[in-house]
Structures are given as C-alpha cells and as structure tokens.
Amino acid sequence: MDEVIISGLTKKFDDLTAVDHIELSVPEGSIYGLLGPNGAGKSTTIRLLCTLLRPNEGTAKVGGFDVIESPVQVREITGVLPEEGNHTLYQTMSAYENLEYFGKLYGIPINELHGRIEELLTFMDLWERKDDPAGELSTGNRQRLALCRALLHRPKVLLLDEPTSALDPVAAKRVRELILSLAEKYKQTFFINSHNLSEVQRMCDRIAIIDEGQILISGDTEELRSRLQASENFRIRVVEDQETALSIIKSMNFVTSVDREADSILATIDDPINNNTILLQALLSKGVRIIEFAEEEASLEDLYLDVIKGGVK
Amino acid sequence: MSLQKSMLVARADLKMAMKVNYVKYGLILIAAIGPVMLILTVLLIALTAPTAAAATLAMIDPLLSPMIGIVAIIPASLISANALVGEREQNTLEPLLCTPLTDRELLLGKLLSSFIPSIALLLGSILITEVCTIFILMYIGSEIVLIPGISSLFLLLTAGPTIILAMVSVMILISGKVKRVYEAYQTSGATVMIFILPMLLPMISMDAGGNVDMNLVWFSNFITLLISAILAIATWALAIGRFNRDKMVSM
Ligand SMILES: Nc1ncnc2c1ncn2[C@@H]1O[C@H](COP(=O)(O)OP(=O)(O)OP(=O)(O)O)[C@@H](O)[C@H]1O
Ligand SMILES: [Mg+2]
C-alpha cells in the first residue's frame, strides 16, 4: 500500500508556483528521498503534506487521510522535522520539557510519556542533557532533540526536512542508521528532503528529483543509478611520484579530462577496455608505483547534475 | 474540541513567560500603575480632608475606579502580542501547527495564556486597592467606603474581563498580518486607545456641579458592558474565522 499519495499537488505564492502539479507515491515502510537544488520546492512539499500550507490545486493523502478534508487526522499520524529543525525548539524549556509538551499535545498517555522520552533521549545521547535549556544545547544536539520530538508519538509517516544538515558526520551516520532501523522495525515511512546526494543514495530506496516545483525524475534508487552509462571515470592512486604520473596521464590522447584530488588522480578515459592497458604500461615503464587503479562507481550525483541541467530523460 | 489541549498550550506559554523576570516584573509594574494612582488619591483625600473623606470618595469612585480597568488592558495586549507573533518570530509556531491541535484549540490556548494572567492582575489590583483604602480610612478614623465601590466593582468584574477578551482577540486577529513582535506592540497600542474609551463612559455621569448621578452611573456601566461584549464577540468571531495556517507560516 502507498502511505503517501500526491496527485496534481500545486502551491502558488502570488505569481510564483513553488510546487507545480506533482505526482508521487511513497510505499509503506519505504524511505523516500526528495532531492533538489535550493528553492526547488522541497520544503513547500513537506509543508503541504503536514497541512501547514493549503494546496491551490490537487491533493495528497497521508496514511489514507486527505490533507484538505482530514487535516487533524493527518497531523496525528505524521511526525515532522521542520526545515532548520534545530531552531524550532522552545529555547527556555529544557530538552525534557520540550518533549513532554509535545508528547502531551500528541496525546501520548501520561504513564508512557516518561519512558518514551527517556528511551529517545538516551538513544540520541541526550539523556544527560535533559535538564539543560534547549537554547543552550549545541546545534547538533538541538537537531537531534527536534528529531526526538518528531519521533516521540511513533507516527506512521515521518516528514523530515534536511534531517542531517546540521550534524557532524558521526551524528549524521547515527541518524541515518536510526532511520533505517525504524523503517525496518516499525514499518514507519520516511519522506526526506535533502540536497545531500550521497546520503540519499545510501539511505533512500526511492528518490525523486524536483526542480522549479516539478518532478523531473523519480523511481527506485538502484534503477535510476543503472540508467547511467557505464562509467569512463577512473581513480588512480600512486606512491610519491604524483607529478610524473600526472604528466604521463595528461600526455595520453585518449584521456579526455584529468582532475586532481588530495591523494589521487581522476581521469576520464575513452574506450577504457583498450586504452587502460596502454596507460598502465606507460605508467609502469616510468617506474610509477600504483596503489589503486579503479573504476569510479556511477553516482547519483552524475544523474542529478544531468537531470537538473536537462540532460537525462 | 478539547479544553484540556488548550490548557496545555496556555500553561506552557505562561510557564515560559514567567521564566523571564523582566516580563514577569514588567507586567506587574505596569499593572501596578492603576492601584498606585488610586491609593495615592485616597491617601491625598484622607490627609487633606479627613472628615469628608468617606463622602468625597464615594462620590468620585465612578470616575476613579475604572482606571484599574483601563490599566489592566495594557498587560493583556502585551502578553497576547507575544502569543502567536512571538512564536512565529522564534520559529516555534511551525512544529506547534504540525500537532493535532485544531485551530480552535490553538487559539483558545493562546487566548487563555493572555487572559489568565491579565485577569489575575486585574483581580490583584482590585484587591490591593480595596485593602489599602480600608486601611487608610481606618487609620484616620473615618467611616469605611469601598474603593472600588459596588458600581465600579460591577464594571471592573464584568466589562473588565470582557474588554480584555476583546483585546486578546484583536491581537490574535492581527497575528496573521504582522511579522514581528514590535509591529504587534504598535498595533496593540492603537487598539488599547480605542478599547479604553468604553471604560471612560461612567465619567459622563458627573454633572457640571460635580455631583454624580448613581442612576446614570449604573446606566453607563451597562452600556460599557454591552459595548465590551459586542466588541469581544465580534473580534473573537473574526479571529477564529480569519485564522489561516497558510498565513501563519508564510514569510
Ligand atoms: N511562504 C512563502 N511565501 C512566498 N514564497 C515562498 C514561501 N515559501 C517558499 N517560497 C518560495 O517557493 C520556492 C520554493 O521554496 P522551498 O522552500 O520549498 O524550496 P526548497 O526546495 O526547500 O529550498 P532549500 O533547499 O533552499 O530549502 C522558493 O522560490 C521560495 O522562495
Ligand atoms: Mg527547504
């Protein structure tokens, strides 16, 4: 069953059409990533889904409830992490009080509330900070607290607007793992906005790319990735003699572009099946010691950039 | 519609406001202007004309006591300016609007969070003025009269809360239009000026010779109550009818 069904959804702000007749369905238990550049309409889509904004045209159903006809029921079964969630907490309330307040608003039974707050805060490594005013927590801790708030009432559908944007890599990884485990364990459905491609690639089983309010492409993450042509990009890592290696690689006429990263060289090679051997021989004959010569996996980034630029259909 | 949910909102708002000392003491200070002015007047009359004090006070009560009601509108306007616009400015409104609260529950919560402390300040002001007046009159050995007297008490306890209700409704009404708390304060200032007018009505009951016609006092009291009630009902209906989540999250 599809947990979120969006049909013809449109939102205009004066003459600007922020969301333009979009169609999407999010299967139950899936992690759906909505990708797009700044101003594409991602946050507006989430705000329409959580009934904060009213669509001008079209509609959406969340957990079977229509956002226009049954907004209260939609809000009951959704958990929302607003954009810049870390700025949306009551600064003078403690971490615990922030959750307690929202727990009560969502109608969590009083005898369960304490246990749930403790469980979540402990999981997010915030239990020790439970009595600190939210305004005194670090950005990352506030972001995690806002995430706790979204999860507290165990909603069927989670709408997360850039959940890891304020987090360091370790914290971001934990949040990704949390999302994956929740989706599996409780069959919670996640709808996530992001511009972080590698994150979406790692976490989401389905993605859609939105730009100027329109969905440009959507589908299964793996399937979309496989739509890209076989890669012609290779990563070459050598010991010490990077300069020599670089000049050799550049001198080859079948190498169409060369990029240098911190410890490796990225080369695009025409007809790699024949030419890679030639390049390798040339490098070895000059005594260059190679640690790695590997194909770069086609990434969502390539697809994303292609789609945004109007390339892939 | 659950009153319990509205009370949750009101209680959270109150708790937060009371955590900020300058808000707490600022409001008490503003509310204190009414009783202080009244008590000083009583003191002045008691000291300059002790024998005629009771009679004089009884006569000027309808002109004097509405002052408490006028002053009590100001804290109501200040607290309610924060109720929705403040949350919007602090970015906390969005998650609140994502909860299952209905528009009515939310607005009633916001109404109560301004109404409850305003009423507490109003009642406190009345009580302190009464006690001090009795104390002063006893001290100079005069006959005891109530300030506020019975007719003024009626006005303050009926039209007072009603006007406060109207004031808070107006603030809720404008919360969709203004973006910053200071803009809300400015609008509230203008509204306060209009809303104190009915409270001044009892003053017409004094004739050119300085005599007060009690029939006229009661008549003007009822008119004031009527005007306040109409204002309160109209503004609250407008506030609920015009409330629009869309506007609350728009930039
Ligand atoms: N409340 C509003 N009033 C007017 N215009 C708005 C409003 N909200 C969004 N917009 C406009 O709608 C467009 C889409 O905005 P939206 O916030 O949905 O983009 P986004 O994809 O979330 O971008 P970002 O990645 O920067 O968060 C933008 O051009 C934005 O300026
Ligand atoms: Mg956004």
Coordinates of C-alpha atoms and ligand atoms in Angstrom, one line a residue, chain A residues 13 16 18 36-45 47 83 162 195, chain B residues 249-251, ligand 1:
Chain A
F13 CA 2.8 32.1 -3.7
L16 CA 5.5 32.0 -8.1
A18 CA 6.6 26.7 -5.8
G36 CA 16.6 19.2 -5.5
P37 CA 18.5 22.4 -5.5
N38 CA 17.7 25.5 -3.4
G39 CA 14.3 26.8 -4.0
A40 CA 13.1 23.7 -5.8
G41 CA 10.0 23.3 -3.7
K42 CA 11.1 20.6 -1.3
S43 CA 10.1 22.3 1.9
T44 CA 6.9 23.5 0.4
T45 CA 6.0 19.9 -0.5
R47 CA 4.6 21.8 4.4
E83 CA 13.5 23.0 7.9
E162 CA 17.0 18.0 5.8
H195 CA 20.5 18.1 -1.1
Chain B
V249 CA 3.8 30.1 8.1
S250 CA 4.2 32.4 5.1
M251 CA 7.2 34.6 5.0
Ligands
LIG1 N1 5.8 31.2 2.5 C1 6.3 31.6 1.3 N2 5.9 32.7 0.7 C2 6.4 33.1 -0.5 N3 7.3 32.3 -1.2 C3 7.7 31.2 -0.7 C4 7.2 30.7 0.6 N4 7.8 29.5 0.9 C5 8.6 29.2 -0.2 N5 8.5 30.2 -1.1 C6 9.2 30.2 -2.4 O1 8.9 29.0 -3.0 C7 10.1 28.4 -3.7 C8 10.3 27.0 -3.1 O2 10.7 27.1 -1.8 P1 11.1 25.9 -0.9 O3 11.4 26.4 0.5 O4 10.0 24.9 -1.0 O5 12.4 25.3 -1.5 P2 13.4 24.2 -1.1 O6 13.5 23.2 -2.2 O7 13.0 23.7 0.3 O8 14.8 25.0 -1.0 P3 16.0 24.9 0.0 O9 16.8 23.7 -0.4 O10 16.7 26.2 -0.1 O11 15.4 24.7 1.4 C9 11.2 29.4 -3.4 O12 11.3 30.2 -4.6 C10 10.7 30.2 -2.2 O13 11.3 31.5 -2.3

